[in-house]
Each structure stands twice: as C-alpha cells, then as structure tokens.
Coordinates of C-alpha atoms and ligand atoms in Angstrom, one line a residue:
X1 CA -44.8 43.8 -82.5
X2 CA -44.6 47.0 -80.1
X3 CA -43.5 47.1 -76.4
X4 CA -46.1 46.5 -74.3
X5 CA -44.8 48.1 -71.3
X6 CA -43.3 51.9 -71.6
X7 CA -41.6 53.2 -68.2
X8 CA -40.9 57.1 -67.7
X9 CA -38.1 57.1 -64.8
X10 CA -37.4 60.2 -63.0
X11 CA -33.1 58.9 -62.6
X12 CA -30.5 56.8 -64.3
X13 CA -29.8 54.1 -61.6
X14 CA -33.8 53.9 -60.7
X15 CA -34.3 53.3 -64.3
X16 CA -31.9 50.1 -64.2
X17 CA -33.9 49.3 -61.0
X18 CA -37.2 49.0 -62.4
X19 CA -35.8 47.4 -65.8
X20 CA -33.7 45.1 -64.1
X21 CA -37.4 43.7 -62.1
X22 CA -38.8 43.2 -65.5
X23 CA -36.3 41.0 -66.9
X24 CA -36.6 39.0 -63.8
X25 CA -40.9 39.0 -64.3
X26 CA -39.5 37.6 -67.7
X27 CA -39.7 40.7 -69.8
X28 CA -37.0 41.8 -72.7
X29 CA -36.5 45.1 -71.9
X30 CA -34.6 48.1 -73.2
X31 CA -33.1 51.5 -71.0
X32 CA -33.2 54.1 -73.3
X33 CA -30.9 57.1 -71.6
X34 CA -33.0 60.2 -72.7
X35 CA -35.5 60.4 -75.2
X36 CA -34.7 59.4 -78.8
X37 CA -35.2 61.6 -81.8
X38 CA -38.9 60.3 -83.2
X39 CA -38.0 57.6 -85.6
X40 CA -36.4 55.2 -83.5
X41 CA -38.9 53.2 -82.1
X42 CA -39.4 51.4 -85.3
X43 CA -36.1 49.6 -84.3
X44 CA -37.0 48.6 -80.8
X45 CA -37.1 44.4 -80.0
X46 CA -38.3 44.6 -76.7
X47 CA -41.2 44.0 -74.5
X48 CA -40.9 46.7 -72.3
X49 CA -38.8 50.0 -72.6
X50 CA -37.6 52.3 -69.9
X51 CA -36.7 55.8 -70.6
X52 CA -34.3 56.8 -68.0
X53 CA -34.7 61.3 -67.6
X54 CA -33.4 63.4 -65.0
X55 CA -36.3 64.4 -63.4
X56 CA -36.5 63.9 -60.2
X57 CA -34.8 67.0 -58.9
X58 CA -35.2 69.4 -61.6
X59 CA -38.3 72.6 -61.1
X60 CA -41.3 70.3 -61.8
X61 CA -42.3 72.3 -64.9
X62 CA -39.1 70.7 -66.6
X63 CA -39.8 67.5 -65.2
X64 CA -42.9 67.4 -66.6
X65 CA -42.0 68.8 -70.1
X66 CA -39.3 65.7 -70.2
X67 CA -42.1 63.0 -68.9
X68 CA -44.6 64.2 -71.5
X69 CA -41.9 64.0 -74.2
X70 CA -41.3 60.5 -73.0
X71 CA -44.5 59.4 -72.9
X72 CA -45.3 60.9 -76.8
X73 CA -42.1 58.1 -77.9
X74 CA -43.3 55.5 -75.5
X75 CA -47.1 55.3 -77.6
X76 CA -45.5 56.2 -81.0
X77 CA -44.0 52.9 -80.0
X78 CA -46.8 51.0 -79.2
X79 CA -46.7 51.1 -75.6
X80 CA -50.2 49.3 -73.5
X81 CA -49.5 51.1 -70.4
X82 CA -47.2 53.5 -68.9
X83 CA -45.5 53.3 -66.0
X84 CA -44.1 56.5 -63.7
X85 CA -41.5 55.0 -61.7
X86 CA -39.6 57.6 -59.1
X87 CA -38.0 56.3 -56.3
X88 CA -38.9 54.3 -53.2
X89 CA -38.3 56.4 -50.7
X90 CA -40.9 58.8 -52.6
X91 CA -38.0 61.7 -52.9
X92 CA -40.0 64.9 -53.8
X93 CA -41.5 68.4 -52.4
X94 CA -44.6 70.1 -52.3
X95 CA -43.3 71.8 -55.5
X96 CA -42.9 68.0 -57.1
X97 CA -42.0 66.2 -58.8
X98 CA -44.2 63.2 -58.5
X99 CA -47.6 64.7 -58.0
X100 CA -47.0 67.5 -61.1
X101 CA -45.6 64.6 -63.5
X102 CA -48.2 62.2 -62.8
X103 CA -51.3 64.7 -63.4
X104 CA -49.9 65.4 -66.7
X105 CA -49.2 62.2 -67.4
X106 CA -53.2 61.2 -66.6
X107 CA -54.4 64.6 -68.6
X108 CA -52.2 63.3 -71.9
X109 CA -53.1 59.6 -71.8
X110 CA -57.0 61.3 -70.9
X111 CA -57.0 59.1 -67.9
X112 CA -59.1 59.9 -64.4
X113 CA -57.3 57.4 -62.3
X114 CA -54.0 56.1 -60.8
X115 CA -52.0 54.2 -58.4
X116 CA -48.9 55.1 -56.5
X117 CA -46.9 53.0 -54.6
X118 CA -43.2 53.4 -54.1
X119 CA -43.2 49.9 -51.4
X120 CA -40.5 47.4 -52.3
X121 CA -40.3 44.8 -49.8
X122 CA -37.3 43.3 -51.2
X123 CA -35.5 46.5 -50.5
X124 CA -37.3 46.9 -47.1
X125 CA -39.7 49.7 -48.4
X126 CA -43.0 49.0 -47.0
X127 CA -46.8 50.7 -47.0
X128 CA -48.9 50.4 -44.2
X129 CA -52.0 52.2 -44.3
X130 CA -50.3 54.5 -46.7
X131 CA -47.2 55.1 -43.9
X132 CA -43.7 54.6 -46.0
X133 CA -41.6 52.9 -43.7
X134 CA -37.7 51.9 -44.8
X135 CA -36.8 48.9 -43.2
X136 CA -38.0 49.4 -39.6
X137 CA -38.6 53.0 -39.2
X138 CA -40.7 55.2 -40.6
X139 CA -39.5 57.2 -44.0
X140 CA -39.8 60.4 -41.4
X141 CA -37.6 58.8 -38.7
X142 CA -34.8 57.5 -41.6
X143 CA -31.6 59.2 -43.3
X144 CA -34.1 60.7 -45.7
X145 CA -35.5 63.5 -43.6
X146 CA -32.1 64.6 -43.7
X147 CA -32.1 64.3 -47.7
X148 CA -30.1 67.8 -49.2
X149 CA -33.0 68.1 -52.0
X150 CA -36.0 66.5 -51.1
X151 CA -36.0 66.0 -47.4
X152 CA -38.8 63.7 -46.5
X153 CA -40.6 64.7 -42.8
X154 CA -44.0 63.2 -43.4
X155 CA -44.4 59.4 -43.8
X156 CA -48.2 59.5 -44.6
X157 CA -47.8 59.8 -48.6
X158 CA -51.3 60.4 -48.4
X159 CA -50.8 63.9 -47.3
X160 CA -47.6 63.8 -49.3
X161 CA -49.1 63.4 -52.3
X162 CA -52.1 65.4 -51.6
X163 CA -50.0 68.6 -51.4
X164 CA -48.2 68.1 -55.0
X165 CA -51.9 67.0 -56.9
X166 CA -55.0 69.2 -57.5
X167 CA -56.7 65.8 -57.5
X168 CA -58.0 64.0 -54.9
X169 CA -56.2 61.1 -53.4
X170 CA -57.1 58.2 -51.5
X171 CA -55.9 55.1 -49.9
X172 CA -56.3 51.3 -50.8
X173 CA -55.5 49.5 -47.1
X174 CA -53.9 46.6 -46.9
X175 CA -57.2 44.6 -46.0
X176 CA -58.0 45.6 -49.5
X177 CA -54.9 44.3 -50.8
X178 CA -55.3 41.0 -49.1
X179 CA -58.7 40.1 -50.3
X180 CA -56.9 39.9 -53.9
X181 CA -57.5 42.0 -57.0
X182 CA -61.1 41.9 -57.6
X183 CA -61.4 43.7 -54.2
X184 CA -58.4 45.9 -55.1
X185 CA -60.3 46.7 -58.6
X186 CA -63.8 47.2 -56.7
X187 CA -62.2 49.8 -54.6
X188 CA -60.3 51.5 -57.5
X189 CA -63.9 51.8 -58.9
X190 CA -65.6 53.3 -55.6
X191 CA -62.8 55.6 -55.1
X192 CA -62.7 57.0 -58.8
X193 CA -67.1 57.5 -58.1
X194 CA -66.2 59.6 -55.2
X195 CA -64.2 61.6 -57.2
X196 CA -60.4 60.4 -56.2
X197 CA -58.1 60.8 -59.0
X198 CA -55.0 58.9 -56.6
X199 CA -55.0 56.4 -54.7
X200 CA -51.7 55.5 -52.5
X201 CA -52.0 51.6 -52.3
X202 CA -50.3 49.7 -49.3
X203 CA -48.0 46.9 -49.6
X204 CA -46.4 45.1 -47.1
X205 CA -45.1 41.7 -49.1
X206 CA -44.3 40.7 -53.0
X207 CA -47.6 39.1 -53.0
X208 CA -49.1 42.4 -51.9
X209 CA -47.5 43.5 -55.6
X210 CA -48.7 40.8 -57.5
X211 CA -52.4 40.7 -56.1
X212 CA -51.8 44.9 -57.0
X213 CA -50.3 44.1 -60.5
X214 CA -53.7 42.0 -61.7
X215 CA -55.8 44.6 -60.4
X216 CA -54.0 47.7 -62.4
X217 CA -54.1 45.4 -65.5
X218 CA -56.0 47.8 -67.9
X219 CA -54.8 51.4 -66.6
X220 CA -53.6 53.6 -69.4
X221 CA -50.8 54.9 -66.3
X222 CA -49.7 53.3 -62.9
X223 CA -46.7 54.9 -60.7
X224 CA -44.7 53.3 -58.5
X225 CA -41.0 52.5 -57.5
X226 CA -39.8 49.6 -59.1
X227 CA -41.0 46.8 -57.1
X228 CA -44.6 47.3 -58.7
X229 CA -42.8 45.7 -61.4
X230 CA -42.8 42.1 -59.5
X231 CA -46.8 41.6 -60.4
X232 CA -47.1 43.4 -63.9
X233 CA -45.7 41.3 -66.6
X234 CA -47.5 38.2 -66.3
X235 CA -50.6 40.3 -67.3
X236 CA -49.5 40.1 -70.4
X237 CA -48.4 36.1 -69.9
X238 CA -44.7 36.7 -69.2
X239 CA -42.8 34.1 -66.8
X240 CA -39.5 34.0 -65.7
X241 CA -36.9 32.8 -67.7
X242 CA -33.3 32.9 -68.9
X243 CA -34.7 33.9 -72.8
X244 CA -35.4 37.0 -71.0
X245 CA -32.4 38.0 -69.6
X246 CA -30.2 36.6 -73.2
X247 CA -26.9 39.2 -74.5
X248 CA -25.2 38.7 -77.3
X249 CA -21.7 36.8 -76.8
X250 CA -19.0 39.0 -75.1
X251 CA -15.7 39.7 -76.5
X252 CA -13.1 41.7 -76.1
X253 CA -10.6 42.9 -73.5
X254 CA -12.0 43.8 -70.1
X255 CA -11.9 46.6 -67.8
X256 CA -12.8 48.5 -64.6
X257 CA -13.8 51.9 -64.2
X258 CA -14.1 52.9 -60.3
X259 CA -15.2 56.6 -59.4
X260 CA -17.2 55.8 -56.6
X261 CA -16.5 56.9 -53.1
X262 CA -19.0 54.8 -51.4
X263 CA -17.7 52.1 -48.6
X264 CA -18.8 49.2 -50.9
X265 CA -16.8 50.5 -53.9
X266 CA -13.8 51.0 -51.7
X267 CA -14.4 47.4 -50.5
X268 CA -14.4 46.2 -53.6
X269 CA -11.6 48.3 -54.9
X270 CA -8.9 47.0 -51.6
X271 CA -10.0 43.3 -52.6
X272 CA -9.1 43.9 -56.4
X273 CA -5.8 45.9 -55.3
X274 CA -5.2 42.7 -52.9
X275 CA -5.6 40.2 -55.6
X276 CA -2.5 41.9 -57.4
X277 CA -4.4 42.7 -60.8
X278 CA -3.6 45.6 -62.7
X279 CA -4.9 48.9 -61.2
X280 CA -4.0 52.6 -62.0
X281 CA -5.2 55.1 -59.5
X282 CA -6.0 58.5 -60.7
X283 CA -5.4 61.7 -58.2
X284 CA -7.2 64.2 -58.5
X285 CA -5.0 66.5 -57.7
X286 CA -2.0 65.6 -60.3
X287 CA -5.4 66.2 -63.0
X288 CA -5.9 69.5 -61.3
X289 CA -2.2 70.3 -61.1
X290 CA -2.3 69.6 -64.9
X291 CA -0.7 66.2 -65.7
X292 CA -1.0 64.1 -68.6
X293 CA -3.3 61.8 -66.2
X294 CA -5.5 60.1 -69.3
X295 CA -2.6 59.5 -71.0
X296 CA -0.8 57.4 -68.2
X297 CA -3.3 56.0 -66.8
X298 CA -4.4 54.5 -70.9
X299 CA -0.6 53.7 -71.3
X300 CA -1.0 51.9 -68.0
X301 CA -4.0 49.8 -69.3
X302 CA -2.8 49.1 -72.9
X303 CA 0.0 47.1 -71.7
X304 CA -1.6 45.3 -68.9
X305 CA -5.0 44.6 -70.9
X306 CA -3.6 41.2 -72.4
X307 CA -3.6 39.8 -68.7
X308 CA -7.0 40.3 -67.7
X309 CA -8.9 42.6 -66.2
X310 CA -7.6 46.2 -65.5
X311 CA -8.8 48.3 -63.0
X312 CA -8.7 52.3 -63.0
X313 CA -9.9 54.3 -60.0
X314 CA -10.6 57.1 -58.3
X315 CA -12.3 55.8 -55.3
X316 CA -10.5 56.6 -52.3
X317 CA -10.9 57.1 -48.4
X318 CA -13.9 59.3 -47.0
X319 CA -10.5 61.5 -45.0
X320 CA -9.1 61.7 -48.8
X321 CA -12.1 62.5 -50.6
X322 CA -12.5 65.4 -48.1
X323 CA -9.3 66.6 -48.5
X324 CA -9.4 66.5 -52.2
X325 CA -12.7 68.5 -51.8
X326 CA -11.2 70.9 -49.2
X327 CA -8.6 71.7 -52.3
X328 CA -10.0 72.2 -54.8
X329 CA -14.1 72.5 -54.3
X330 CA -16.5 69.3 -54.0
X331 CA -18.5 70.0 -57.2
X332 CA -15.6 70.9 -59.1
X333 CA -13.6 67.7 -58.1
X334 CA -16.6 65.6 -58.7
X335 CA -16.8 67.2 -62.3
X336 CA -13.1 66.9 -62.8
X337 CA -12.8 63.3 -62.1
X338 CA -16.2 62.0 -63.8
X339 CA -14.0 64.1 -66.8
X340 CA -11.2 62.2 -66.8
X341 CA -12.4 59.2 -65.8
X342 CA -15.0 59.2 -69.2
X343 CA -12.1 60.3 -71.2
X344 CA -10.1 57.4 -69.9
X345 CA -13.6 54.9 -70.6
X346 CA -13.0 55.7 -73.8
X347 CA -9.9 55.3 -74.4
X348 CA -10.0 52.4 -72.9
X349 CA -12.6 51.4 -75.5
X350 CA -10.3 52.6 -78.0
X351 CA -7.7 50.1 -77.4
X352 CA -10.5 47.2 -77.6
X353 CA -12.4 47.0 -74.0
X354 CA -15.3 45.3 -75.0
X355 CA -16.6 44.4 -71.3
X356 CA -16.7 47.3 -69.0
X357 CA -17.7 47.6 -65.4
X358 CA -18.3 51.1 -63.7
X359 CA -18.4 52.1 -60.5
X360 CA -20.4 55.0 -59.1
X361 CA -23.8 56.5 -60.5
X362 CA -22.6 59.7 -61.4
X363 CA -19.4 58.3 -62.9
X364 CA -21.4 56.1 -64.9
X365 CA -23.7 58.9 -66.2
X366 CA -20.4 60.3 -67.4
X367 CA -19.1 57.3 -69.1
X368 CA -22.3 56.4 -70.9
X369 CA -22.5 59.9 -72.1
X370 CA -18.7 60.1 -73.5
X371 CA -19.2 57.1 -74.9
X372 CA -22.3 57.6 -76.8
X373 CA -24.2 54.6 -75.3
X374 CA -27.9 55.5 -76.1
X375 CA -29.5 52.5 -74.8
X376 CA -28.8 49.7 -73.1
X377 CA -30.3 45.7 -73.1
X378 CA -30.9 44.9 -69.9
X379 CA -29.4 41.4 -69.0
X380 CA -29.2 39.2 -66.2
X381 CA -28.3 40.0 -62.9
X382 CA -25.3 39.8 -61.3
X383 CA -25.8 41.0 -57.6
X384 CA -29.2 42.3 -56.7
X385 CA -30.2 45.4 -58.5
X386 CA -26.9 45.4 -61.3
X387 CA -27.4 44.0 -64.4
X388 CA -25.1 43.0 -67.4
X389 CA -26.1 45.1 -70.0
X390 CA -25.1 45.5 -74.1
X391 CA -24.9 48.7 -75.9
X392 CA -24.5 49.6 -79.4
X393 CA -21.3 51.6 -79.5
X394 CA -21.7 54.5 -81.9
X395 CA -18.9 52.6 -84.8
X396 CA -21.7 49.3 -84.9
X397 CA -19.2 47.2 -82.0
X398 CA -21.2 45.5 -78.8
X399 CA -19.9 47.0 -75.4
X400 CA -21.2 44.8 -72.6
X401 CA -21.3 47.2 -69.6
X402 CA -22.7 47.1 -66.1
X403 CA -23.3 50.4 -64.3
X404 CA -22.8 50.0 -60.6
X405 CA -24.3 52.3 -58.5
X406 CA -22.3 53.4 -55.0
X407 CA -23.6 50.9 -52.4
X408 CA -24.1 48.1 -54.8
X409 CA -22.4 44.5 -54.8
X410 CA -21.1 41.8 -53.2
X411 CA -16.7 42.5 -51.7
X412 CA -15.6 40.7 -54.5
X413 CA -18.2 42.1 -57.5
X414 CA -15.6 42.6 -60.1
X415 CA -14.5 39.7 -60.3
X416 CA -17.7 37.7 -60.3
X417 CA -18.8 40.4 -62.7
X418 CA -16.5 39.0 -64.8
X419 CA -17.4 35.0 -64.1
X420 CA -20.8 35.9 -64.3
X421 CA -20.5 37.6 -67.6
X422 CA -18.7 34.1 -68.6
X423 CA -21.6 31.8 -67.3
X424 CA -24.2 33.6 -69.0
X425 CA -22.6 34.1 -72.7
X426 CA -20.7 31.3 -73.0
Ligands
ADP501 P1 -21.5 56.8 -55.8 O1 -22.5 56.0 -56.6 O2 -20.7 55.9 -54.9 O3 -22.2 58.0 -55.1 P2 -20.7 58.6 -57.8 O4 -19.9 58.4 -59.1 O5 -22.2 58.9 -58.0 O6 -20.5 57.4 -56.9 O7 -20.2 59.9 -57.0 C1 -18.9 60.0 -56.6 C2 -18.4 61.4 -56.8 O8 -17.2 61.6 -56.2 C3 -18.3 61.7 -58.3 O9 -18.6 63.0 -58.6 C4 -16.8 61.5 -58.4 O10 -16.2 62.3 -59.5 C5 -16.2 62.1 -57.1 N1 -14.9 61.5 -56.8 C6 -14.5 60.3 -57.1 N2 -13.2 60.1 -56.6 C7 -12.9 61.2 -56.0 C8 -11.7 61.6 -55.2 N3 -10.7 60.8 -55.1 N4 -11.8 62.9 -54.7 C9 -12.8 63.7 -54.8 N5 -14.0 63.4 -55.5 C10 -14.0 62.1 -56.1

C-alpha cells in the first residue's frame, strides 16, 4: 500500500516536528533528508512520509525547484495529499518562500485552493483573525522581528501572504472554525467562488486543528506548521497508539554528540559532566591550531565505551563561544567544529555506537550527512518535539539516533534518552 500522507518541509528540525505529530495522530511515518533518486519509493512502509529540504531561506526560485521535485517522489509514491509545512512563526519575505512554493505546488497538483495555517497551540503559536501571535505577543512584537533572514514586522499573515502570492487570499475566522468542519468546508467553498486561491485559517486551540483537519479532508495540498498535523490522520482512521511509534530493538554501544551552544544543551551537558560519565571536550581552537583532535577524542571514547554512555562536546559558554568566534571567524568555527564533530560521529560508529544522541541542529545536519543516514523512522518521543529514530546505516547495520535541536529537552535528556530508549525496545 502507498503513503497516504506526503509532507514537503522547508528545514531539517521542522521536518522532525511535523513527523514527530503524526506518529502521535497514530501514523508510521518516514523523514526522508532530501529527495531520493526515483526508484525508492517502491521500498517505503509507511503511512506518511516527510521529505525534509532546505528551503526556507534559499532565493524562492530554488525553493521551489526542490518543493516540486519533492512533490514528483511524494505521488510516484502514492501520496493522497500533500502537505507544505514551513515554520510556525511563518519565517519568509516578500520574495518567499511560502507564498512562491505553495502556488507551484497548487499549479502541479492542478489545484485552485488552499489552507495555511502556521498556529500550534501546543507551542503557543496562535491565529486570531489571521494575527500570528507567539505566546502572548504578537509575531510583530516577538524575537522574530528581529530574525537575521526573514525578519517578521507584520502579524496579519493575511497581508503577509498576500504580498508573496498572485492569488487571492482570504481569511477563515475563528467563528468559522468553531461552528465545526461543515461550516469550515462551506466557507472554503464561498471563498474559492469569489475567486480566493488562499485562505489563512485561525486557530486558537487543538480542537480548532482537528475541526480544521476534517474540513481539509479531500484537498490535493494543505500548508501549515506542524500542528495541522494534530487533526489530519484520523481522516484516514488513524488513532493513537504505541504500534505507531514501534523501532526495531537497539543494540550496540552508546554515545553522545553535543555541538550545540544553546543554554539547554549546556544545561544538559554540566549535568552529564556532574554525573562523572565519560566526556571528551573538543576545542576548537587545538582543531584550528592543527591537533590530532578526532583522533583523541575517538581514542577517548573507544576505551570508555564499555562503561556506558560517552559524551563528546563542543558546547561551551556564550563568553567562550564568542571568543572562539572572535579567533578565528563565527562561520568558519561553526564549519570547523560540525567537521570534526561528524568525523568523530563516525568514528564513533566505527567502533560499534549503535545508539547515538546529537545535540544541536546544525551539528546534526552534519552528522546525518557524514554518516550517510538517508532517512530516518520516526519513533516515539522522548521530550516534546525529539523523537527516537532508526536509520539504515549505509553497511545494512540499525543506528538508532535522535537529533536534538538547540533549545530542546528536559536538564537531564541524555540520560532519559537513554532510559527511554530502554522502555520502549525492550
Ligand atoms: P543549536 O541547535 O543549539 O543552535 P547548532 O548545532 O545548530 O546548535 O549550532 C551551533 C553552532 O555553533 C554550530 O555551527 C557549531 O559548530 C558551533 N559551535 C559549537 N561549539 C562551538 C564552540 N565551542 N565555539 C564556536 N562555535 C561552536
């Protein structure tokens, strides 16, 4: 049977978002990093696929050149619907790259009308008479109007999206939403007669998303952020359940990759140092200066890998960081240490880490890549938003992996990562 569900996301840790909702919504579901050579599909055991791009930041003619290869695998797989997921707090210009992405998306599935909410309750992401407000504030009034790329100084994403689309787009209110989906679906209908193409739906509550996700059943294309993902699969009968969420037994030894320099890594990172496990710290500078770092820091792990977990890290103090920066260039150290701590990844697969945590987004981009991780199961959750998940190393092996983006996770997640990881595949 084919997937039902195919998801083009515009970033890596957005992807895991929205994938990581539909195994809750009781879907199997696989993240796909990149589009796969044609062919592939034919292997796919999965309800719903996400293919993770880089899109979200890229000029909007690329953006849409990677979407539209996506969705060409998505239906050569089978997929029902399609879903454009980009991120909550709606991060894009007038150049793009939501409004450009979705048009070509509705002109190659030969579709006249969509839906785009980025609300997430759960993650205090709100719509209110199409206003995006994150937690209390407006999106205007939050960090984001600040954002380096996409700085975001209008909260009405009716105007916002109006600027990036040739097509008209309109607004389902919330006293729409709260009659239920047959009102929702009678006002898709009197908006697509007046000649809307988009319509920015508000959504103040989960149940907001579910009464949303009956009404969209039948859409060739929705677009959201990943909380639509709360009320689509049971349009297709899916439930909740721990079938959904299953990996393969875990083996192996066990390790930690930090390169994060968020405050919740480096949390994380003092309460793992405290505990008195194994940990190597990597410095940037001694890489920079030309030491055998990798080396070291595998010798390091080889003979501590027996005991338990080991940890290898980068993450250090904000004053540090900047310092390190101030040396030797902020892009170039970011570069230098996703390097070395990929090469290190893999070695430390090498030597038999079957069960691998890392720390960081970018970092993770960079280990996934060295280690030729294609796709990913998604499986179940460990703090909100980071998921266990199995890969197919490229020699036939199962790495189970979990891809922690900056912020994410309880003080203590590596450990519990590992208990977790215990519970669930015992
Ligand atoms: P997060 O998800 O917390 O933002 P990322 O991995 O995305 O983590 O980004 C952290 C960036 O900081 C990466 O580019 C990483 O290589 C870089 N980095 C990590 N440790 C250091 C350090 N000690 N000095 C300078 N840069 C660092």
């Amino acid at each position: 049977m084919g997937i039902r569900l195919g998801c083009v996301a515009d970033d890596f840790t957005g992807a895991t978002d929205l994938a990581n909702n539909l195994v809750r919504a009781g879907m199997r579901v696989v993240q796909l990093i990149d589009v796969p050579p044609a062919g592939a599909e034919r292997e796919m055991d999965a309800d719903a696929v996400v293919i993770a791009l880089k899109s979200r930041t890229v000029p909007a003619a690329d953006a849409v050149e990677a979407s539209l290869r996506a969705l060409a695998w998505l239906r050569s797989a089978g997929a029902e619907q399609i879903y454009f997921k980009y991120c909550s707090t709606f991060d894009s210009t007038p150049a793009g790259n939501i409004g450009p992405v979705t048009e070509a998306l509705m002109d190659a599935l030969g579709t006249d009308f969509t839906i785009a909410t980025p609300a997430f309750p759960d993650n205090g992401r709100t719509v209110f008479k199409g206003h995006l407000f994150v937690g209390d504030v407006l999106l205007s009034e939050s960090g984001m109007r600040h954002h380096p790329l996409t700085p975001m100084t209008d909260s009405n994403l009716v105007s916002v999206l109006g600027a990036q689309t040739a097509r008209a787009v309109g607004l389902i209110d919330h006293t729409v939403v709260a009659d239920g989906a047959e009102a929702i679906k009678a006002r898709i209908e009197a908006l697509r007669e007046d000649g809307f193409g988009l319509a920015v739906v508000d959504a103040v509550s989960n149940d907001d998303l579910v009464r949303l996700g009956a009404a969209v059943q039948g859409l060739p294309l929705v677009t959201a952020g990943s909380g639509l993902a709360v009320g689509l699969p049971a349009n297709w009968g899916f439930k909740p359940s721990r079938a959904a969420a299953q990996l393969p037994p875990a083996g192996g030894h066990r390790a930690i990759v930090s390169g994060s320099v968020s405050v919740a890594t480096n949390g994380q990172v003092l309460r793992y140092l405290r505990s008195g496990q194994p940990a190597y710290s990597v410095d940037p500078l001694r890489v920079a200066a030309g030491e055998d770092v990798v080396g070291r820091a595998l010798a390091f792990a080889e003979s501590h890998l027996d005991e338990g977990p080991v940890l290898v890290y980068s993450t250090e103090s904000p004053d540090t960081v900047r310092n390190v920066q101030g040396r030797l260039g902020s892009a170039e150290a970011g570069e230098l240490v996703e390097g070395t701590l990929a090469r290190i990844a893999q070695g430390l697969v090498d030597r038999g880490v079957r069960q691998l945590v890392v720390a960081g987004g970018e970092t993770s981009g960079a280990v996934v890549q060295a280690l030729g991780v294609t796709g990913l199961r998604i499986g179940p959750q460990i703090d909100p938003g980071v998921p266990w998940c199995a890969a197919s190393l490229p020699g036939g092996d199962t790495l189970h992996i979990t891809l922690k983006s900056g912020n994410f996770g309880g003080p203590d997640f590596f450990t519990v990562a590992f208990a977790h990881l215990d519970e669930e595949t015992a």
